Tab-separated table of C-alpha atoms and ligand atoms in Angstrom:
chain	number	residue	atom	x	y	z
K	877	MET	CA	0.000	0.000	0.000
K	878	SER	CA	1.290	3.453	-0.881
K	879	THR	CA	0.310	5.197	2.373
K	880	GLU	CA	-1.194	4.343	5.761
K	881	SER	CA	-4.627	4.077	4.185
K	882	LEU	CA	-5.844	2.208	1.135
K	883	ARG	CA	-6.381	4.748	-1.642
K	884	ILE	CA	-9.118	3.929	-4.151
K	885	VAL	CA	-9.647	6.142	-7.199
K	886	TRP	CA	-12.805	6.021	-9.252
K	887	ILE	CA	-11.849	7.247	-12.716
K	888	TYR	CA	-14.232	9.636	-14.476
K	889	PRO	CA	-17.610	8.977	-12.782
K	890	ASP	CA	-18.974	11.765	-15.020
K	891	LEU	CA	-18.255	9.655	-18.140
K	892	LEU	CA	-17.958	6.027	-17.114
K	893	SER	CA	-20.485	4.533	-14.714
K	894	THR	CA	-23.408	2.380	-15.833
K	895	TYR	CA	-25.545	-0.438	-14.382
K	896	GLY	CA	-24.448	0.061	-10.796
K	897	ASP	CA	-20.676	0.293	-11.407
K	898	ARG	CA	-20.397	2.781	-8.522
K	899	GLY	CA	-21.190	-0.174	-6.270
K	900	ASN	CA	-17.730	-1.584	-7.027
K	901	MET	CA	-16.146	1.332	-5.211
K	902	LEU	CA	-18.554	1.010	-2.258
K	903	ILE	CA	-17.935	-2.729	-1.937
K	904	LEU	CA	-14.148	-2.399	-2.054
K	905	ALA	CA	-14.130	0.379	0.530
K	906	ARG	CA	-16.533	-1.494	2.811
K	907	ARG	CA	-14.691	-4.813	2.644
K	908	ALA	CA	-11.409	-3.057	3.417
K	909	GLN	CA	-12.922	-1.113	6.339
K	910	LEU	CA	-14.464	-4.262	7.815
K	911	ARG	CA	-10.907	-5.660	7.932
K	912	GLY	CA	-9.783	-2.582	9.860
K	913	MET	CA	-8.034	-0.855	6.939
K	914	PRO	CA	-8.452	2.905	6.731
K	915	VAL	CA	-9.700	3.830	3.265
K	916	GLU	CA	-9.549	7.017	1.200
K	917	VAL	CA	-11.861	7.184	-1.777
K	918	LEU	CA	-11.294	9.736	-4.512
K	919	GLU	CA	-13.653	10.397	-7.408
K	920	VAL	CA	-11.680	12.005	-10.247
K	921	ARG	CA	-13.743	13.696	-12.921
K	922	SER	CA	-12.634	13.856	-16.548
K	923	ASP	CA	-11.566	17.516	-16.245
K	924	GLN	CA	-9.209	16.727	-13.345
K	925	ARG	CA	-5.669	15.335	-13.209
K	926	LEU	CA	-5.443	11.711	-12.202
K	927	PRO	CA	-3.209	11.075	-9.187
K	928	SER	CA	-0.689	8.326	-9.908
K	929	THR	CA	-0.089	7.148	-6.327
K	930	ALA	CA	-3.348	5.387	-5.476
K	931	ASP	CA	-3.547	1.673	-4.704
K	932	ILE	CA	-6.633	0.743	-6.732
K	933	TYR	CA	-8.142	2.390	-9.824
K	934	LEU	CA	-11.705	1.613	-10.922
K	935	ILE	CA	-13.099	2.358	-14.395
K	936	GLY	CA	-16.757	1.705	-15.155
K	937	GLY	CA	-18.793	1.151	-18.275
K	938	GLY	CA	-20.208	3.752	-20.615
K	939	GLU	CA	-21.802	4.650	-23.912
K	940	ASP	CA	-19.551	4.836	-26.977
K	941	GLY	CA	-19.088	8.630	-26.922
K	942	PRO	CA	-18.039	8.958	-23.259
K	943	GLN	CA	-15.862	5.856	-23.673
K	944	ALA	CA	-13.892	7.435	-26.561
K	945	LEU	CA	-13.563	10.703	-24.663
K	946	GLY	CA	-12.463	8.896	-21.507
K	947	ALA	CA	-9.735	7.002	-23.385
K	948	GLN	CA	-8.429	10.204	-24.991
K	949	ARG	CA	-8.313	11.990	-21.621
K	950	LEU	CA	-6.537	9.081	-19.936
K	951	LEU	CA	-3.946	8.899	-22.728
K	952	ALA	CA	-3.328	12.644	-22.515
K	953	ASP	CA	-3.164	12.574	-18.702
K	954	GLY	CA	-0.671	9.717	-18.355
K	955	GLY	CA	-1.424	9.271	-14.631
K	956	LEU	CA	-2.853	5.785	-14.991
K	957	HIS	CA	0.193	4.590	-16.940
K	958	ARG	CA	2.485	5.944	-14.203
K	959	ALA	CA	0.359	4.241	-11.536
K	960	VAL	CA	0.474	0.892	-13.355
K	961	ALA	CA	4.243	1.191	-13.730
K	962	GLN	CA	4.403	1.624	-9.941
K	963	GLY	CA	2.307	-1.519	-9.327
K	964	SER	CA	-1.198	-0.152	-8.769
K	965	VAL	CA	-4.255	-2.356	-9.203
K	966	VAL	CA	-6.699	-1.555	-12.035
K	967	PHE	CA	-10.222	-2.940	-12.363
K	968	GLY	CA	-12.087	-2.051	-15.573
K	969	VAL	CA	-15.694	-2.854	-16.442
K	970	CYS	CA	-17.075	-3.051	-19.994
K	971	ALA	CA	-16.130	0.285	-21.658
K	972	GLY	CA	-13.553	0.669	-18.862
K	973	TYR	CA	-12.264	-2.807	-19.745
K	974	GLN	CA	-12.169	-2.247	-23.516
K	975	LEU	CA	-10.167	0.959	-23.198
K	976	LEU	CA	-7.355	-0.857	-21.341
K	977	GLY	CA	-6.542	-2.706	-24.589
K	978	THR	CA	-4.841	-1.588	-27.799
K	979	SER	CA	-7.949	-0.403	-29.668
K	980	PHE	CA	-11.745	-0.376	-29.583
K	981	PHE	CA	-14.644	0.788	-31.736
K	982	ALA	CA	-17.066	3.520	-30.740
K	983	LYS	CA	-19.771	4.840	-33.047
K	984	GLY	CA	-18.165	3.143	-36.045
K	985	THR	CA	-14.703	4.633	-35.485
K	986	GLN	CA	-11.638	2.806	-34.241
K	987	TYR	CA	-9.982	4.457	-31.237
K	988	ARG	CA	-6.594	3.900	-29.680
K	989	GLY	CA	-6.751	2.248	-26.271
K	990	LEU	CA	-4.361	2.716	-23.362
K	991	GLU	CA	-2.311	-0.319	-24.462
K	992	LEU	CA	-2.024	-1.547	-20.873
K	993	LEU	CA	-3.332	-5.026	-21.752
K	994	ASP	CA	-2.824	-7.186	-24.842
K	995	PHE	CA	-6.245	-7.288	-26.500
K	996	SER	CA	-8.323	-5.341	-28.984
K	997	SER	CA	-12.062	-4.883	-29.377
K	998	ASP	CA	-14.272	-4.630	-32.441
K	999	ARG	CA	-18.034	-4.823	-32.902
K	1000	GLY	CA	-20.082	-8.012	-32.789
K	1001	PRO	CA	-23.029	-9.024	-34.973
K	1002	THR	CA	-25.505	-8.290	-32.165
K	1003	ARG	CA	-25.574	-6.497	-28.826
K	1004	ALA	CA	-24.823	-8.811	-25.918
K	1005	VAL	CA	-27.449	-8.104	-23.269
K	1006	GLY	CA	-28.321	-10.222	-20.238
K	1007	GLU	CA	-26.817	-12.443	-17.595
K	1008	LEU	CA	-23.134	-13.319	-17.906
K	1009	ALA	CA	-21.596	-16.250	-16.031
K	1010	GLY	CA	-18.321	-18.105	-16.226
K	1011	ASP	CA	-15.717	-20.247	-14.492
K	1012	ILE	CA	-12.863	-18.006	-13.345
K	1013	ASP	CA	-9.191	-18.844	-14.053
K	1014	ALA	CA	-8.297	-21.352	-11.312
K	1015	ARG	CA	-5.044	-19.475	-10.542
K	1016	LEU	CA	-7.102	-16.599	-9.139
K	1017	GLY	CA	-8.862	-18.796	-6.557
K	1018	VAL	CA	-12.229	-17.098	-7.079
K	1019	PRO	CA	-15.583	-18.914	-7.472
K	1020	ALA	CA	-17.755	-18.659	-10.584
K	1021	LEU	CA	-18.370	-15.225	-12.071
K	1022	THR	CA	-21.887	-13.783	-12.122
K	1023	GLY	CA	-22.782	-10.505	-13.794
K	1024	PHE	CA	-24.931	-8.563	-16.206
K	1025	GLU	CA	-23.645	-7.547	-19.626
K	1026	ASN	CA	-24.771	-4.948	-22.162
K	1027	HIS	CA	-22.254	-4.227	-24.924
K	1028	GLY	CA	-21.864	-4.176	-28.671
K	1029	GLY	CA	-18.111	-4.813	-28.612
K	1030	ARG	CA	-16.282	-8.136	-28.883
K	1031	THR	CA	-12.814	-8.501	-27.415
K	1032	HIS	CA	-9.957	-10.551	-28.870
K	1033	LEU	CA	-7.209	-11.527	-26.461
K	1034	GLY	CA	-3.532	-11.578	-27.420
K	1035	PRO	CA	-0.877	-13.887	-25.943
K	1036	GLY	CA	0.067	-11.325	-23.289
K	1037	VAL	CA	-3.138	-11.720	-21.255
K	1038	SER	CA	-5.171	-14.552	-19.746
K	1039	PRO	CA	-8.950	-14.782	-19.939
K	1040	LEU	CA	-10.630	-13.983	-16.640
K	1041	ALA	CA	-13.189	-16.749	-17.182
K	1042	ARG	CA	-14.597	-19.414	-19.513
K	1043	VAL	CA	-18.159	-18.412	-20.395
K	1044	THR	CA	-20.993	-20.628	-19.168
K	1045	ALA	CA	-23.812	-18.153	-19.926
K	1046	GLY	CA	-23.893	-15.016	-22.038
K	1047	VAL	CA	-21.212	-13.678	-24.396
K	1048	GLY	CA	-18.367	-11.906	-22.558
K	1049	ASN	CA	-15.409	-11.390	-24.939
K	1050	ASP	CA	-16.609	-13.655	-27.752
K	1051	GLY	CA	-18.972	-16.301	-26.398
K	1052	ALA	CA	-16.070	-18.479	-25.217
K	1053	THR	CA	-13.945	-16.360	-22.907
K	1054	GLU	CA	-14.799	-13.434	-20.662
K	1055	GLY	CA	-12.604	-10.609	-19.391
K	1056	ALA	CA	-8.826	-10.562	-19.129
K	1057	TRP	CA	-6.086	-10.169	-16.547
K	1058	ARG	CA	-2.347	-9.778	-16.269
K	1059	GLY	CA	-0.378	-8.842	-13.178
K	1060	LYS	CA	-2.627	-6.604	-11.100
K	1061	LEU	CA	-4.780	-5.449	-14.021
K	1062	LEU	CA	-8.172	-7.060	-14.510
K	1063	GLY	CA	-11.078	-6.312	-16.826
K	1064	THR	CA	-14.549	-7.783	-17.190
K	1065	TYR	CA	-17.794	-7.233	-19.070
K	1066	SER	CA	-19.722	-7.802	-15.800
K	1067	HIS	CA	-21.868	-5.039	-14.412
K	1068	GLY	CA	-24.405	-5.595	-11.782
K	1069	PRO	CA	-22.245	-4.313	-9.912
K	1070	ALA	CA	-19.533	-6.914	-10.436
K	1071	LEU	CA	-17.901	-6.703	-7.002
K	1072	ALA	CA	-21.244	-6.875	-5.139
K	1073	ARG	CA	-22.091	-10.015	-7.073
K	1074	ASN	CA	-18.553	-11.418	-6.791
K	1075	PRO	CA	-17.169	-10.477	-3.359
K	1076	ALA	CA	-14.253	-12.887	-3.812
K	1077	LEU	CA	-13.174	-10.779	-6.783
K	1078	ALA	CA	-13.241	-7.689	-4.554
K	1079	ASP	CA	-11.050	-9.525	-2.044
K	1080	LEU	CA	-8.645	-10.530	-4.827
K	1081	LEU	CA	-8.176	-6.835	-5.692
K	1082	LEU	CA	-7.682	-6.023	-2.003
K	1083	ARG	CA	-5.077	-8.784	-1.688
K	1084	TRP	CA	-3.240	-7.495	-4.757
K	1085	ALA	CA	-3.317	-3.940	-3.404
K	1086	THR	CA	-2.212	-4.741	0.143
K	1087	GLY	CA	0.023	-7.754	-0.409
K	1088	VAL	CA	-1.899	-9.456	2.432
K	1089	HIS	CA	-2.561	-13.002	1.243
K	1090	GLN	CA	-5.031	-14.069	3.948
K	1091	LEU	CA	-7.820	-11.561	4.572
K	1092	PRO	CA	-10.125	-12.283	7.520
K	1093	PRO	CA	-13.390	-13.827	6.239
K	1094	LEU	CA	-16.554	-11.697	6.240
K	1095	ASP	CA	-20.210	-12.621	6.565
K	1096	ASP	CA	-21.257	-12.960	2.909
K	1097	THR	CA	-24.765	-14.300	3.571
K	1098	TRP	CA	-26.470	-11.619	1.482
K	1099	ALA	CA	-23.978	-11.783	-1.355
K	1100	GLU	CA	-24.358	-15.575	-1.430
K	1101	ARG	CA	-28.149	-15.216	-1.598
K	1102	LEU	CA	-27.804	-12.795	-4.493
K	1103	ARG	CA	-25.410	-15.184	-6.273
K	1104	ALA	CA	-27.771	-18.134	-5.774
K	1105	GLU	CA	-30.727	-16.094	-7.003
K	1106	ARG	CA	-28.844	-15.039	-10.163
K	1107	ARG	CA	-27.648	-18.627	-10.780
K	1108	ALA	CA	-31.263	-19.797	-10.512
K	1109	ALA	CA	-32.368	-17.085	-12.966
K	1110	VAL	CA	-29.761	-18.242	-15.504
K	1111	ALA	CA	-30.860	-21.876	-15.073
K	1112	ALA	CA	-34.549	-20.922	-15.392
K	1113	ALA	CA	-33.858	-18.969	-18.603
K	1114	ARG	CA	-32.214	-22.101	-20.051
K	1115	ALA	CA	-35.052	-24.492	-19.074
N	829	LIG	N1	-21.833	-1.148	-21.163
N	829	LIG	C1	-20.753	-0.649	-21.724
N	829	LIG	O1	-19.851	-0.173	-21.047
N	829	LIG	C2	-20.693	-0.617	-23.235
N	829	LIG	C3	-19.288	-0.510	-23.787
N	829	LIG	C4	-19.223	-0.218	-25.267
N	829	LIG	N2	-19.725	1.109	-25.519
N	829	LIG	C5	-19.933	-1.290	-26.077
N	829	LIG	O2	-21.085	-1.134	-26.403
N	829	LIG	O3	-19.351	-2.308	-26.359
């Protein structure tokens, strides 16, 4: 951790925050506080400089226009690249995931991404809308992914990244894999919000940020109920 407290930055809430993505910040802060960690949360708007010394950076989803603008601002700012070079954790959702790669499409135009992860995104034949589920890379030690997706993009992974999950319901990157990760950078198409629906993923980010490998367990009764309810909804939609 960079300072006494865990510093979480939410990047551009004015541009990138859909389908409950703000909940990711609330969940991370809460799960850290319940473990006795002091937390500082900073919301950085797109007209502000991005600090490069935070521990965790969150980027949410967005419409094509705000996504393109967000990527351009982040490239011009350079703060996120400096933070990544210093070992910060980054968690990107949907548009915030796509813009971590080399390129993406928005409103029919190809835009340069931040080139922090080895993948590119183009457009799919249809919009992917609905429940998204998958089995997460066993190396991450996190149970099955559950989320909600709504995107027109498809993402093609290069050899420099690993898929976050193998899809069991929905589309994710391309109908086979979902999300991507390398080092302490992780992206997903899951909204819902992703970290409320996948508390183990929130704890993975906290472990990466703090270097603490064993976090005290929390009472996840309500999260488990939500996960079971969503799993049942996916099964019912299939029946
Ligand atoms: N929900 C989102 O963030 C959408 C991302 C992107 N604009 C797409 O449609 O693929």
